[in-house]
Amino acid sequence: MIKKNAVTLFIPALCEIEGLKTLMPRIDRDWVDQILIVDGNSNDGTFEYAKDNGYEIIIQKRPGLRWAYNEGFPHIRNEYVLTFSPDGNCIPEVIPSLIKKMKEETWDMIVASRFMPPAKSDDDDLITAFGNTMFNKLCSMLHGHKYYDCLNMFRIYKTKSFYDLGMDKDESYWMEKYCFTIMGIEPLLSIRSAKMQMKIAEVPSDEPKRIHGVRKLQIIRWGMAYLSQMLYEAFTNDYRIQKNNN
């Protein structure tokens, strides 16, 4: 069971001033102990807005989503982290239900699922809907846990899982150089959590359309990278629970 003050709300942001202005007033600061924003060198006033409103914020030194995590996680001071996108795709009012679900018993990770009935995504198009369906089915088939949504950033998990599962290791993302991209961590976090037979749950959560700005999803490059990662992880025993045959 966790307490309110054991949770950090972690928000990676890159030019999300309009999203922050809309969403942050809907987040009760009493829901969590720490709100940490990692700014990817925005030029639209994101940093200034966060600073002026008293949020803890750091500027990442290296570009790319996973570097927001690598550079931001050492600043997390709580046992649990709840990751949240400020682009409008995550609903702030769902945050308490994720924390409440985590309190029910000792879960390792709970995902806010866009595809677990009755939830729906208003941001998906034909291409992303196909990709999400494919990756969810492939991840479930290859790695032993049925996911409705293995890709979503909106989730809560134990902070130490980031390190225990090698999310901070460059070698975990060796396919980046072949796909000319910098990846996010959520697909690998879902894969390795399943491989280690961690206690994983999902709660349905609608995905509204993004509020402002340009979608940062690199469909082809990320798709190739995540597919390579998903297949590779199926054939390695790294970060896989070892069963005792005795």
mmCIF file of C-alpha atoms in Angstrom:
data_model
loop_
_atom_site.group_PDB
_atom_site.id
_atom_site.type_symbol
_atom_site.label_atom_id
_atom_site.label_comp_id
_atom_site.label_asym_id
_atom_site.label_seq_id
_atom_site.Cartn_x
_atom_site.Cartn_y
_atom_site.Cartn_z
ATOM 1 C CA MET A 1 0.000 0.000 0.000
ATOM 2 C CA ILE A 2 1.299 3.495 -0.819
ATOM 3 C CA LYS A 3 0.738 6.879 0.702
ATOM 4 C CA LYS A 4 -0.035 10.073 -1.175
ATOM 5 C CA ASN A 5 3.378 11.505 -0.400
ATOM 6 C CA ALA A 6 5.174 8.566 -2.002
ATOM 7 C CA VAL A 7 4.307 9.666 -5.568
ATOM 8 C CA THR A 8 6.084 11.982 -8.021
ATOM 9 C CA LEU A 9 4.172 13.329 -11.014
ATOM 10 C CA PHE A 10 6.752 13.335 -13.827
ATOM 11 C CA ILE A 11 6.040 15.534 -16.869
ATOM 12 C CA PRO A 12 8.379 15.654 -19.874
ATOM 13 C CA ALA A 13 7.608 18.745 -21.952
ATOM 14 C CA LEU A 14 8.796 20.253 -25.219
ATOM 15 C CA CYS A 15 7.004 23.415 -26.374
ATOM 16 C CA GLU A 16 3.808 22.570 -24.483
ATOM 17 C CA ILE A 17 2.925 25.981 -23.061
ATOM 18 C CA GLU A 18 -0.731 25.818 -24.140
ATOM 19 C CA GLY A 19 -1.156 22.310 -22.766
ATOM 20 C CA LEU A 20 0.419 23.256 -19.455
ATOM 21 C CA LYS A 21 -1.774 26.347 -19.114
ATOM 22 C CA THR A 22 -4.875 24.233 -19.724
ATOM 23 C CA LEU A 23 -3.990 21.093 -17.756
ATOM 24 C CA MET A 24 -1.892 22.159 -14.772
ATOM 25 C CA PRO A 25 -4.689 24.165 -13.060
ATOM 26 C CA ARG A 26 -6.732 20.919 -13.114
ATOM 27 C CA ILE A 27 -4.034 19.043 -11.159
ATOM 28 C CA ASP A 28 -4.433 19.308 -7.384
ATOM 29 C CA ARG A 29 -0.951 19.640 -5.918
ATOM 30 C CA ASP A 30 -2.140 17.657 -2.892
ATOM 31 C CA TRP A 31 -2.599 14.556 -5.052
ATOM 32 C CA VAL A 32 1.153 13.899 -5.039
ATOM 33 C CA ASP A 33 4.240 14.866 -3.077
ATOM 34 C CA GLN A 34 6.299 16.132 -6.013
ATOM 35 C CA ILE A 35 5.536 17.563 -9.454
ATOM 36 C CA LEU A 36 8.636 17.443 -11.634
ATOM 37 C CA ILE A 37 8.696 18.926 -15.145
ATOM 38 C CA VAL A 38 11.592 18.153 -17.481
ATOM 39 C CA ASP A 39 11.842 20.722 -20.253
ATOM 40 C CA GLY A 40 13.482 19.737 -23.538
ATOM 41 C CA ASN A 41 14.752 23.277 -24.244
ATOM 42 C CA SER A 42 11.387 24.746 -25.227
ATOM 43 C CA ASN A 43 11.280 28.141 -26.912
ATOM 44 C CA ASP A 44 7.603 28.931 -26.299
ATOM 45 C CA GLY A 45 7.655 29.933 -22.624
ATOM 46 C CA THR A 46 7.180 26.440 -21.184
ATOM 47 C CA PHE A 47 10.078 26.866 -18.748
ATOM 48 C CA GLU A 48 9.005 30.338 -17.672
ATOM 49 C CA TYR A 49 5.399 29.225 -17.082
ATOM 50 C CA ALA A 50 6.501 26.320 -14.900
ATOM 51 C CA LYS A 51 8.949 28.462 -12.945
ATOM 52 C CA ASP A 52 6.459 31.312 -12.418
ATOM 53 C CA ASN A 53 3.861 28.861 -11.092
ATOM 54 C CA GLY A 54 6.209 27.257 -8.593
ATOM 55 C CA TYR A 55 6.724 23.903 -10.289
ATOM 56 C CA GLU A 56 9.986 22.050 -9.925
ATOM 57 C CA ILE A 57 11.593 22.091 -13.372
ATOM 58 C CA ILE A 58 14.887 21.076 -14.921
ATOM 59 C CA ILE A 59 16.191 21.564 -18.464
ATOM 60 C CA GLN A 60 17.522 18.444 -20.131
ATOM 61 C CA LYS A 61 20.927 18.631 -21.746
ATOM 62 C CA ARG A 62 20.510 16.011 -24.467
ATOM 63 C CA PRO A 63 17.541 16.020 -26.873
ATOM 64 C CA GLY A 64 15.068 13.174 -27.125
ATOM 65 C CA LEU A 65 12.291 11.732 -24.993
ATOM 66 C CA ARG A 66 14.262 9.017 -23.217
ATOM 67 C CA TRP A 67 16.874 11.569 -22.207
ATOM 68 C CA ALA A 68 14.152 13.487 -20.395
ATOM 69 C CA TYR A 69 13.753 10.346 -18.282
ATOM 70 C CA ASN A 70 17.482 9.662 -17.906
ATOM 71 C CA GLU A 71 18.182 13.190 -16.744
ATOM 72 C CA GLY A 72 14.977 13.653 -14.782
ATOM 73 C CA PHE A 73 14.744 10.424 -12.792
ATOM 74 C CA PRO A 74 17.705 11.213 -10.488
ATOM 75 C CA HIS A 75 15.632 14.182 -9.246
ATOM 76 C CA ILE A 76 12.662 11.993 -8.259
ATOM 77 C CA ARG A 77 12.480 11.650 -4.487
ATOM 78 C CA ASN A 78 9.580 9.210 -4.129
ATOM 79 C CA GLU A 79 8.961 5.480 -4.269
ATOM 80 C CA TYR A 80 6.432 5.762 -7.098
ATOM 81 C CA VAL A 81 6.410 7.805 -10.285
ATOM 82 C CA LEU A 82 3.351 8.731 -12.343
ATOM 83 C CA THR A 83 4.275 9.819 -15.870
ATOM 84 C CA PHE A 84 2.030 12.333 -17.621
ATOM 85 C CA SER A 85 2.040 14.000 -21.037
ATOM 86 C CA PRO A 86 1.131 17.727 -21.071
ATOM 87 C CA ASP A 87 -0.097 17.694 -24.675
ATOM 88 C CA GLY A 88 -3.726 17.034 -23.737
ATOM 89 C CA ASN A 89 -3.764 13.278 -24.388
ATOM 90 C CA CYS A 90 -3.798 12.521 -20.633
ATOM 91 C CA ILE A 91 -6.773 13.446 -18.453
ATOM 92 C CA PRO A 92 -5.639 15.023 -15.152
ATOM 93 C CA GLU A 93 -8.724 13.824 -13.277
ATOM 94 C CA VAL A 94 -7.609 10.215 -13.822
ATOM 95 C CA ILE A 95 -4.481 10.737 -11.679
ATOM 96 C CA PRO A 96 -6.236 10.048 -8.325
ATOM 97 C CA SER A 97 -7.776 6.828 -9.660
ATOM 98 C CA LEU A 98 -4.361 5.544 -10.748
ATOM 99 C CA ILE A 99 -2.964 6.266 -7.291
ATOM 100 C CA LYS A 100 -6.039 4.708 -5.636
ATOM 101 C CA LYS A 101 -5.657 1.569 -7.754
ATOM 102 C CA MET A 102 -2.014 1.315 -6.743
ATOM 103 C CA LYS A 103 -3.108 1.531 -3.090
ATOM 104 C CA GLU A 104 -5.404 -1.487 -3.405
ATOM 105 C CA GLU A 105 -2.501 -3.912 -3.275
ATOM 106 C CA THR A 106 1.148 -4.071 -4.162
ATOM 107 C CA TRP A 107 1.152 -3.533 -7.920
ATOM 108 C CA ASP A 108 4.390 -2.942 -9.776
ATOM 109 C CA MET A 109 2.776 -0.923 -12.572
ATOM 110 C CA ILE A 110 -0.653 0.358 -13.578
ATOM 111 C CA VAL A 111 -1.267 1.676 -17.090
ATOM 112 C CA ALA A 112 -3.991 4.150 -18.034
ATOM 113 C CA SER A 113 -5.252 2.279 -21.071
ATOM 114 C CA ARG A 114 -6.734 4.031 -24.088
ATOM 115 C CA PHE A 115 -7.974 0.730 -25.500
ATOM 116 C CA MET A 116 -9.336 -1.130 -22.486
ATOM 117 C CA PRO A 117 -13.154 -1.012 -22.768
ATOM 118 C CA PRO A 118 -14.967 1.281 -22.404
ATOM 119 C CA ALA A 119 -12.112 3.739 -23.048
ATOM 120 C CA LYS A 120 -11.506 5.199 -26.487
ATOM 121 C CA SER A 121 -8.910 7.346 -28.225
ATOM 122 C CA ASP A 122 -10.001 10.512 -30.017
ATOM 123 C CA ASP A 123 -6.410 11.184 -31.082
ATOM 124 C CA ASP A 124 -5.822 7.995 -33.082
ATOM 125 C CA ASP A 125 -5.929 8.069 -36.856
ATOM 126 C CA LEU A 126 -5.960 5.035 -39.162
ATOM 127 C CA ILE A 127 -2.183 4.664 -39.108
ATOM 128 C CA THR A 128 -1.681 5.042 -35.360
ATOM 129 C CA ALA A 129 -4.721 2.855 -34.623
ATOM 130 C CA PHE A 130 -3.217 0.074 -36.738
ATOM 131 C CA GLY A 131 0.180 0.505 -35.085
ATOM 132 C CA ASN A 132 -1.235 0.477 -31.557
ATOM 133 C CA THR A 133 -3.290 -2.643 -32.261
ATOM 134 C CA MET A 134 -0.312 -4.443 -33.803
ATOM 135 C CA PHE A 135 2.092 -3.593 -30.997
ATOM 136 C CA ASN A 136 -0.376 -4.506 -28.261
ATOM 137 C CA LYS A 137 -1.041 -7.902 -29.821
ATOM 138 C CA LEU A 138 2.625 -8.537 -30.563
ATOM 139 C CA CYS A 139 3.752 -7.539 -27.070
ATOM 140 C CA SER A 140 1.105 -9.745 -25.489
ATOM 141 C CA MET A 141 1.959 -12.724 -27.680
ATOM 142 C CA LEU A 142 5.745 -12.489 -27.333
ATOM 143 C CA HIS A 143 6.131 -11.478 -23.713
ATOM 144 C CA GLY A 144 3.452 -13.278 -21.745
ATOM 145 C CA HIS A 145 1.182 -10.527 -20.438
ATOM 146 C CA LYS A 146 -2.030 -9.430 -22.152
ATOM 147 C CA TYR A 147 -1.807 -5.693 -22.726
ATOM 148 C CA TYR A 148 -4.603 -3.475 -23.932
ATOM 149 C CA ASP A 149 -2.121 -0.570 -24.125
ATOM 150 C CA CYS A 150 1.600 -1.270 -23.913
ATOM 151 C CA LEU A 151 2.691 2.089 -25.357
ATOM 152 C CA ASN A 152 0.920 4.766 -23.328
ATOM 153 C CA MET A 153 3.029 7.170 -21.280
ATOM 154 C CA PHE A 154 0.219 7.705 -18.752
ATOM 155 C CA ARG A 155 1.030 5.149 -16.022
ATOM 156 C CA ILE A 156 2.271 4.729 -12.445
ATOM 157 C CA TYR A 157 5.042 2.375 -11.357
ATOM 158 C CA LYS A 158 7.801 1.878 -8.844
ATOM 159 C CA THR A 159 10.598 4.371 -9.454
ATOM 160 C CA LYS A 160 13.260 1.741 -8.938
ATOM 161 C CA SER A 161 11.831 -0.286 -11.847
ATOM 162 C CA PHE A 162 13.334 2.310 -14.177
ATOM 163 C CA TYR A 163 16.783 1.195 -13.050
ATOM 164 C CA ASP A 164 16.031 -2.444 -12.224
ATOM 165 C CA LEU A 165 14.782 -3.007 -15.783
ATOM 166 C CA GLY A 166 17.634 -1.147 -17.484
ATOM 167 C CA MET A 167 15.586 1.757 -18.812
ATOM 168 C CA ASP A 168 18.599 4.000 -18.228
ATOM 169 C CA LYS A 169 21.034 1.848 -20.220
ATOM 170 C CA ASP A 170 22.081 2.979 -23.707
ATOM 171 C CA GLU A 171 22.487 -0.637 -24.791
ATOM 172 C CA SER A 172 18.754 -1.164 -24.239
ATOM 173 C CA TYR A 173 18.157 1.117 -27.221
ATOM 174 C CA TRP A 174 20.837 -0.104 -29.628
ATOM 175 C CA MET A 175 18.321 0.052 -32.501
ATOM 176 C CA GLU A 176 18.182 3.857 -32.323
ATOM 177 C CA LYS A 177 21.283 4.283 -34.469
ATOM 178 C CA TYR A 178 19.832 2.090 -37.218
ATOM 179 C CA CYS A 179 16.465 3.862 -37.182
ATOM 180 C CA PHE A 180 17.900 7.398 -36.825
ATOM 181 C CA THR A 181 15.806 8.314 -33.812
ATOM 182 C CA ILE A 182 15.692 8.661 -30.031
ATOM 183 C CA MET A 183 13.089 6.362 -28.523
ATOM 184 C CA GLY A 184 10.695 6.591 -25.619
ATOM 185 C CA ILE A 185 10.891 4.089 -22.747
ATOM 186 C CA GLU A 186 7.297 2.865 -22.395
ATOM 187 C CA PRO A 187 7.337 -0.055 -24.868
ATOM 188 C CA LEU A 188 10.489 -1.489 -23.288
ATOM 189 C CA LEU A 189 9.139 -0.858 -19.791
ATOM 190 C CA SER A 190 6.016 -2.852 -20.711
ATOM 191 C CA ILE A 191 8.076 -5.644 -22.297
ATOM 192 C CA ARG A 192 10.544 -6.117 -19.465
ATOM 193 C CA SER A 193 7.883 -5.804 -16.772
ATOM 194 C CA ALA A 194 6.085 -8.688 -18.494
ATOM 195 C CA LYS A 195 9.306 -10.702 -18.879
ATOM 196 C CA MET A 196 9.949 -10.324 -15.152
ATOM 197 C CA GLN A 197 6.345 -11.342 -14.388
ATOM 198 C CA MET A 198 5.699 -8.181 -12.436
ATOM 199 C CA LYS A 199 2.206 -7.379 -11.170
ATOM 200 C CA ILE A 200 0.675 -5.240 -13.912
ATOM 201 C CA ALA A 201 -2.826 -3.808 -14.148
ATOM 202 C CA GLU A 202 -4.637 -1.427 -16.491
ATOM 203 C CA VAL A 203 -7.494 1.006 -15.958
ATOM 204 C CA PRO A 204 -9.548 2.409 -18.845
ATOM 205 C CA SER A 205 -8.851 6.053 -19.616
ATOM 206 C CA ASP A 206 -10.019 8.000 -22.663
ATOM 207 C CA GLU A 207 -7.440 9.802 -24.786
ATOM 208 C CA PRO A 208 -8.626 13.269 -25.889
ATOM 209 C CA LYS A 209 -7.122 15.022 -28.885
ATOM 210 C CA ARG A 210 -3.941 16.944 -28.201
ATOM 211 C CA ILE A 211 -4.523 20.552 -27.231
ATOM 212 C CA HIS A 212 -1.946 22.453 -29.246
ATOM 213 C CA GLY A 213 1.217 22.126 -31.241
ATOM 214 C CA VAL A 214 2.626 19.426 -33.460
ATOM 215 C CA ARG A 215 2.494 15.692 -32.723
ATOM 216 C CA LYS A 216 6.043 14.564 -31.992
ATOM 217 C CA LEU A 217 5.436 10.934 -32.923
ATOM 218 C CA GLN A 218 7.909 9.691 -35.546
ATOM 219 C CA ILE A 219 5.669 7.037 -37.041
ATOM 220 C CA ILE A 220 8.071 5.241 -39.385
ATOM 221 C CA ARG A 221 11.288 5.546 -37.384
ATOM 222 C CA TRP A 222 9.697 4.800 -34.007
ATOM 223 C CA GLY A 223 7.649 2.010 -35.533
ATOM 224 C CA MET A 224 10.759 0.320 -36.923
ATOM 225 C CA ALA A 225 12.694 0.851 -33.690
ATOM 226 C CA TYR A 226 9.934 -0.481 -31.421
ATOM 227 C CA LEU A 227 9.310 -3.466 -33.658
ATOM 228 C CA SER A 228 13.027 -4.334 -33.586
ATOM 229 C CA GLN A 229 13.098 -3.908 -29.821
ATOM 230 C CA MET A 230 10.002 -6.044 -29.294
ATOM 231 C CA LEU A 231 11.354 -8.893 -31.410
ATOM 232 C CA TYR A 232 14.863 -8.735 -29.965
ATOM 233 C CA GLU A 233 13.585 -8.845 -26.383
ATOM 234 C CA ALA A 234 11.679 -12.035 -27.179
ATOM 235 C CA PHE A 235 14.920 -13.863 -27.930
ATOM 236 C CA THR A 236 17.095 -12.697 -25.052
ATOM 237 C CA ASN A 237 16.981 -13.777 -21.421
ATOM 238 C CA ASP A 238 18.151 -10.396 -20.205
ATOM 239 C CA TYR A 239 15.651 -8.991 -17.716
ATOM 240 C CA ARG A 240 13.665 -12.220 -17.749
ATOM 241 C CA ILE A 241 12.650 -14.035 -14.580
ATOM 242 C CA GLN A 242 14.596 -17.261 -14.234
ATOM 243 C CA LYS A 243 12.439 -20.166 -13.174
ATOM 244 C CA ASN A 244 13.827 -22.762 -10.786
ATOM 245 C CA ASN A 245 13.520 -26.160 -12.424
ATOM 246 C CA ASN A 246 14.529 -28.055 -9.300
#
